[in-house]
Amino acid sequence: MPRPLRIEDALLSPREVVVTRTVKAERSLVWRLWTESRHLAQWWGPHGFTNPECAIDPRPGGRLRILMRSPDGDEYLNVGTLQVIDPPAQMVFTVALLNPDGSRRLENRVTADFAARGPETEVTVRVEVLHATPEARENLAGMSDGWTDSLHRLSVLAEEGTVS
């Protein structure tokens, strides 16, 4: 049984979090939910968070910028760069959580794989911690739960059948 991610481990060496979820939707739709800003804004982040600003340029070297707002009104700016875009199978990008002064609190490399499973899509998100400051302790502690919530929100959006 793998040992759970400890904050101290994440601060000392790169660690990985892997979350997998099967979405009851075709892979092409799931890909669109990841690569179109208006859809990405609807599911990115933990339960209760909103994304008043969300932009993604889905090409290698393209930028990602998401301003997340917690239910308490705290805001978290995430910026990143897309590294690999292989529609509709894989996306690799970096994403950094910035402090209010613009410095990086936490930076991760995210690999999202989309496997067709008949009419469904298996989404596997692998998050590697590249950089973490002591201020990232709370963010690291919630990273697995946050990605689990995000994939749940993605699944609900895909299965509603309201995406145009």
PDB file of C-alpha atoms in Angstrom:
ATOM      1  CA  MET A   1       0.000   0.000   0.000  1.00  0.00           C
ATOM      2  CA  PRO A   2       1.561   3.325  -1.029  1.00  0.00           C
ATOM      3  CA  ARG A   3       2.443   5.704   1.735  1.00  0.00           C
ATOM      4  CA  PRO A   4       0.253   8.845   1.735  1.00  0.00           C
ATOM      5  CA  LEU A   5       1.835  12.107   0.577  1.00  0.00           C
ATOM      6  CA  ARG A   6       3.252  13.992   3.543  1.00  0.00           C
ATOM      7  CA  ILE A   7       3.673  17.742   3.308  1.00  0.00           C
ATOM      8  CA  GLU A   8       7.266  17.439   4.491  1.00  0.00           C
ATOM      9  CA  ASP A   9       8.018  14.999   1.671  1.00  0.00           C
ATOM     10  CA  ALA A  10       6.507  17.323  -0.910  1.00  0.00           C
ATOM     11  CA  LEU A  11       8.613  20.205   0.359  1.00  0.00           C
ATOM     12  CA  LEU A  12      11.804  18.168   0.256  1.00  0.00           C
ATOM     13  CA  SER A  13      11.518  16.285  -3.021  1.00  0.00           C
ATOM     14  CA  PRO A  14       9.238  16.043  -6.033  1.00  0.00           C
ATOM     15  CA  ARG A  15       6.207  13.898  -5.308  1.00  0.00           C
ATOM     16  CA  GLU A  16       3.318  12.749  -7.353  1.00  0.00           C
ATOM     17  CA  VAL A  17      -0.430  12.609  -6.878  1.00  0.00           C
ATOM     18  CA  VAL A  18      -2.501  10.507  -9.270  1.00  0.00           C
ATOM     19  CA  VAL A  19      -6.283  10.740  -9.545  1.00  0.00           C
ATOM     20  CA  THR A  20      -8.376   8.699 -12.002  1.00  0.00           C
ATOM     21  CA  ARG A  21     -12.059   9.010 -12.801  1.00  0.00           C
ATOM     22  CA  THR A  22     -14.299   7.513 -15.468  1.00  0.00           C
ATOM     23  CA  VAL A  23     -16.532  10.099 -17.120  1.00  0.00           C
ATOM     24  CA  LYS A  24     -19.711   8.960 -18.843  1.00  0.00           C
ATOM     25  CA  ALA A  25     -19.029  10.937 -22.008  1.00  0.00           C
ATOM     26  CA  GLU A  26     -17.077  10.477 -25.210  1.00  0.00           C
ATOM     27  CA  ARG A  27     -13.440  11.477 -25.231  1.00  0.00           C
ATOM     28  CA  SER A  28     -13.968  14.324 -27.706  1.00  0.00           C
ATOM     29  CA  LEU A  29     -16.418  16.014 -25.315  1.00  0.00           C
ATOM     30  CA  VAL A  30     -14.123  15.552 -22.325  1.00  0.00           C
ATOM     31  CA  TRP A  31     -11.275  17.046 -24.351  1.00  0.00           C
ATOM     32  CA  ARG A  32     -13.415  20.095 -25.137  1.00  0.00           C
ATOM     33  CA  LEU A  33     -14.216  20.545 -21.442  1.00  0.00           C
ATOM     34  CA  TRP A  34     -10.479  20.729 -20.730  1.00  0.00           C
ATOM     35  CA  THR A  35      -9.464  22.943 -23.660  1.00  0.00           C
ATOM     36  CA  GLU A  36     -12.260  25.527 -23.982  1.00  0.00           C
ATOM     37  CA  SER A  37     -11.992  28.308 -21.404  1.00  0.00           C
ATOM     38  CA  ARG A  38     -15.732  28.689 -20.833  1.00  0.00           C
ATOM     39  CA  HIS A  39     -16.041  25.009 -19.948  1.00  0.00           C
ATOM     40  CA  LEU A  40     -12.794  24.775 -17.973  1.00  0.00           C
ATOM     41  CA  ALA A  41     -14.046  27.624 -15.759  1.00  0.00           C
ATOM     42  CA  GLN A  42     -17.075  25.537 -14.813  1.00  0.00           C
ATOM     43  CA  TRP A  43     -15.245  22.573 -13.278  1.00  0.00           C
ATOM     44  CA  TRP A  44     -11.676  23.581 -12.308  1.00  0.00           C
ATOM     45  CA  GLY A  45     -11.023  23.642  -8.576  1.00  0.00           C
ATOM     46  CA  PRO A  46     -12.375  22.233  -5.349  1.00  0.00           C
ATOM     47  CA  HIS A  47     -16.074  22.056  -4.525  1.00  0.00           C
ATOM     48  CA  GLY A  48     -17.518  25.513  -3.856  1.00  0.00           C
ATOM     49  CA  PHE A  49     -14.809  27.413  -5.745  1.00  0.00           C
ATOM     50  CA  THR A  50     -15.560  29.556  -8.790  1.00  0.00           C
ATOM     51  CA  ASN A  51     -13.265  30.799 -11.548  1.00  0.00           C
ATOM     52  CA  PRO A  52     -14.133  34.410 -12.428  1.00  0.00           C
ATOM     53  CA  GLU A  53     -11.155  34.504 -14.826  1.00  0.00           C
ATOM     54  CA  CYS A  54     -10.183  31.508 -16.931  1.00  0.00           C
ATOM     55  CA  ALA A  55      -8.177  31.350 -20.141  1.00  0.00           C
ATOM     56  CA  ILE A  56      -6.420  28.475 -21.869  1.00  0.00           C
ATOM     57  CA  ASP A  57      -4.545  28.508 -25.174  1.00  0.00           C
ATOM     58  CA  PRO A  58      -4.440  24.770 -26.027  1.00  0.00           C
ATOM     59  CA  ARG A  59      -1.244  24.551 -28.061  1.00  0.00           C
ATOM     60  CA  PRO A  60       2.353  23.796 -27.072  1.00  0.00           C
ATOM     61  CA  GLY A  61       3.692  26.964 -25.458  1.00  0.00           C
ATOM     62  CA  GLY A  62       0.156  28.278 -24.911  1.00  0.00           C
ATOM     63  CA  ARG A  63      -0.733  29.934 -21.628  1.00  0.00           C
ATOM     64  CA  LEU A  64      -3.103  28.937 -18.853  1.00  0.00           C
ATOM     65  CA  ARG A  65      -4.484  31.521 -16.422  1.00  0.00           C
ATOM     66  CA  ILE A  66      -7.156  30.773 -13.848  1.00  0.00           C
ATOM     67  CA  LEU A  67      -8.242  33.002 -10.977  1.00  0.00           C
ATOM     68  CA  MET A  68      -9.932  30.730  -8.428  1.00  0.00           C
ATOM     69  CA  ARG A  69     -12.240  32.193  -5.762  1.00  0.00           C
ATOM     70  CA  SER A  70     -13.002  30.254  -2.584  1.00  0.00           C
ATOM     71  CA  PRO A  71     -16.440  30.270  -0.948  1.00  0.00           C
ATOM     72  CA  ASP A  72     -14.930  32.733   1.597  1.00  0.00           C
ATOM     73  CA  GLY A  73     -13.887  35.106  -1.195  1.00  0.00           C
ATOM     74  CA  ASP A  74     -10.148  34.348  -1.079  1.00  0.00           C
ATOM     75  CA  GLU A  75      -8.591  34.404  -4.529  1.00  0.00           C
ATOM     76  CA  TYR A  76      -5.837  32.165  -5.906  1.00  0.00           C
ATOM     77  CA  LEU A  77      -4.146  33.017  -9.203  1.00  0.00           C
ATOM     78  CA  ASN A  78      -2.851  30.028 -11.169  1.00  0.00           C
ATOM     79  CA  VAL A  79      -0.713  30.503 -14.271  1.00  0.00           C
ATOM     80  CA  GLY A  80       0.963  27.948 -16.461  1.00  0.00           C
ATOM     81  CA  THR A  81       2.262  26.850 -19.813  1.00  0.00           C
ATOM     82  CA  LEU A  82       0.986  24.026 -21.968  1.00  0.00           C
ATOM     83  CA  GLN A  83       3.796  21.701 -22.958  1.00  0.00           C
ATOM     84  CA  VAL A  84       2.161  18.787 -24.806  1.00  0.00           C
ATOM     85  CA  ILE A  85      -1.164  18.824 -26.621  1.00  0.00           C
ATOM     86  CA  ASP A  86      -2.130  15.528 -28.270  1.00  0.00           C
ATOM     87  CA  PRO A  87      -5.894  15.745 -28.916  1.00  0.00           C
ATOM     88  CA  PRO A  88      -7.875  14.000 -27.583  1.00  0.00           C
ATOM     89  CA  ALA A  89      -5.437  11.703 -25.766  1.00  0.00           C
ATOM     90  CA  GLN A  90      -3.049  13.755 -23.620  1.00  0.00           C
ATOM     91  CA  MET A  91      -2.271  17.191 -22.273  1.00  0.00           C
ATOM     92  CA  VAL A  92       0.791  18.168 -20.226  1.00  0.00           C
ATOM     93  CA  PHE A  93       1.157  21.570 -18.601  1.00  0.00           C
ATOM     94  CA  THR A  94       2.784  23.374 -15.738  1.00  0.00           C
ATOM     95  CA  VAL A  95       0.691  25.395 -13.340  1.00  0.00           C
ATOM     96  CA  ALA A  96       1.945  27.713 -10.603  1.00  0.00           C
ATOM     97  CA  LEU A  97      -0.027  29.127  -7.715  1.00  0.00           C
ATOM     98  CA  LEU A  98       1.189  32.692  -7.244  1.00  0.00           C
ATOM     99  CA  ASN A  99       1.458  34.720  -4.057  1.00  0.00           C
ATOM    100  CA  PRO A 100      -0.024  38.253  -4.090  1.00  0.00           C
ATOM    101  CA  ASP A 101       3.486  39.630  -4.852  1.00  0.00           C
ATOM    102  CA  GLY A 102       3.686  37.437  -7.985  1.00  0.00           C
ATOM    103  CA  SER A 103       6.187  34.940  -6.568  1.00  0.00           C
ATOM    104  CA  ARG A 104       5.512  31.216  -6.954  1.00  0.00           C
ATOM    105  CA  ARG A 105       4.071  29.518  -3.884  1.00  0.00           C
ATOM    106  CA  LEU A 106       3.650  26.143  -5.583  1.00  0.00           C
ATOM    107  CA  GLU A 107       4.360  24.842  -9.076  1.00  0.00           C
ATOM    108  CA  ASN A 108       3.279  21.515 -10.514  1.00  0.00           C
ATOM    109  CA  ARG A 109       3.530  19.608 -13.774  1.00  0.00           C
ATOM    110  CA  VAL A 110       0.189  18.060 -14.669  1.00  0.00           C
ATOM    111  CA  THR A 111      -0.223  15.213 -17.130  1.00  0.00           C
ATOM    112  CA  ALA A 112      -3.824  14.482 -18.098  1.00  0.00           C
ATOM    113  CA  ASP A 113      -4.458  11.288 -20.058  1.00  0.00           C
ATOM    114  CA  PHE A 114      -7.808  10.571 -21.705  1.00  0.00           C
ATOM    115  CA  ALA A 115      -8.487   6.920 -22.588  1.00  0.00           C
ATOM    116  CA  ALA A 116     -11.579   5.920 -24.548  1.00  0.00           C
ATOM    117  CA  ARG A 117     -13.486   3.142 -22.778  1.00  0.00           C
ATOM    118  CA  GLY A 118     -16.385   2.527 -25.160  1.00  0.00           C
ATOM    119  CA  PRO A 119     -18.797   5.444 -24.732  1.00  0.00           C
ATOM    120  CA  GLU A 120     -16.927   6.594 -21.607  1.00  0.00           C
ATOM    121  CA  THR A 121     -13.579   8.266 -20.965  1.00  0.00           C
ATOM    122  CA  GLU A 122     -11.088   7.345 -18.285  1.00  0.00           C
ATOM    123  CA  VAL A 123      -9.305  10.519 -17.148  1.00  0.00           C
ATOM    124  CA  THR A 124      -6.041  10.111 -15.262  1.00  0.00           C
ATOM    125  CA  VAL A 125      -4.400  13.197 -13.801  1.00  0.00           C
ATOM    126  CA  ARG A 126      -0.816  12.871 -12.622  1.00  0.00           C
ATOM    127  CA  VAL A 127       0.479  15.873 -10.643  1.00  0.00           C
ATOM    128  CA  GLU A 128       4.201  16.231  -9.945  1.00  0.00           C
ATOM    129  CA  VAL A 129       5.281  18.878  -7.464  1.00  0.00           C
ATOM    130  CA  LEU A 130       8.112  20.909  -9.019  1.00  0.00           C
ATOM    131  CA  HIS A 131       8.400  23.697  -6.443  1.00  0.00           C
ATOM    132  CA  ALA A 132       6.792  24.315  -3.063  1.00  0.00           C
ATOM    133  CA  THR A 133       7.406  26.972  -0.431  1.00  0.00           C
ATOM    134  CA  PRO A 134       6.480  26.534   3.239  1.00  0.00           C
ATOM    135  CA  GLU A 135       3.403  28.713   2.543  1.00  0.00           C
ATOM    136  CA  ALA A 136       2.139  25.954   0.213  1.00  0.00           C
ATOM    137  CA  ARG A 137       1.571  23.565   3.116  1.00  0.00           C
ATOM    138  CA  GLU A 138      -2.236  23.914   3.047  1.00  0.00           C
ATOM    139  CA  ASN A 139      -2.358  23.756  -0.753  1.00  0.00           C
ATOM    140  CA  LEU A 140      -0.282  20.558  -0.796  1.00  0.00           C
ATOM    141  CA  ALA A 141      -2.426  18.998   1.904  1.00  0.00           C
ATOM    142  CA  GLY A 142      -5.533  19.579  -0.213  1.00  0.00           C
ATOM    143  CA  MET A 143      -4.078  18.766  -3.628  1.00  0.00           C
ATOM    144  CA  SER A 144      -5.427  15.217  -3.929  1.00  0.00           C
ATOM    145  CA  ASP A 145      -8.870  16.214  -2.634  1.00  0.00           C
ATOM    146  CA  GLY A 146      -8.879  19.269  -4.904  1.00  0.00           C
ATOM    147  CA  TRP A 147      -8.177  17.206  -8.016  1.00  0.00           C
ATOM    148  CA  THR A 148     -10.747  14.615  -6.935  1.00  0.00           C
ATOM    149  CA  ASP A 149     -13.325  17.412  -6.574  1.00  0.00           C
ATOM    150  CA  SER A 150     -12.337  18.874  -9.948  1.00  0.00           C
ATOM    151  CA  LEU A 151     -12.767  15.565 -11.753  1.00  0.00           C
ATOM    152  CA  HIS A 152     -16.109  15.062 -10.028  1.00  0.00           C
ATOM    153  CA  ARG A 153     -17.240  18.502 -11.226  1.00  0.00           C
ATOM    154  CA  LEU A 154     -15.948  17.672 -14.745  1.00  0.00           C
ATOM    155  CA  SER A 155     -17.912  14.423 -14.707  1.00  0.00           C
ATOM    156  CA  VAL A 156     -21.125  16.132 -13.607  1.00  0.00           C
ATOM    157  CA  LEU A 157     -20.750  18.790 -16.310  1.00  0.00           C
ATOM    158  CA  ALA A 158     -20.085  16.165 -19.009  1.00  0.00           C
ATOM    159  CA  GLU A 159     -23.015  14.013 -17.934  1.00  0.00           C
ATOM    160  CA  GLU A 160     -25.546  16.875 -17.725  1.00  0.00           C
ATOM    161  CA  GLY A 161     -25.728  16.946 -21.497  1.00  0.00           C
ATOM    162  CA  THR A 162     -25.933  20.750 -21.528  1.00  0.00           C
ATOM    163  CA  VAL A 163     -22.546  21.482 -23.116  1.00  0.00           C
ATOM    164  CA  SER A 164     -22.909  23.179 -26.478  1.00  0.00           C
TER     165      SER A 164
END
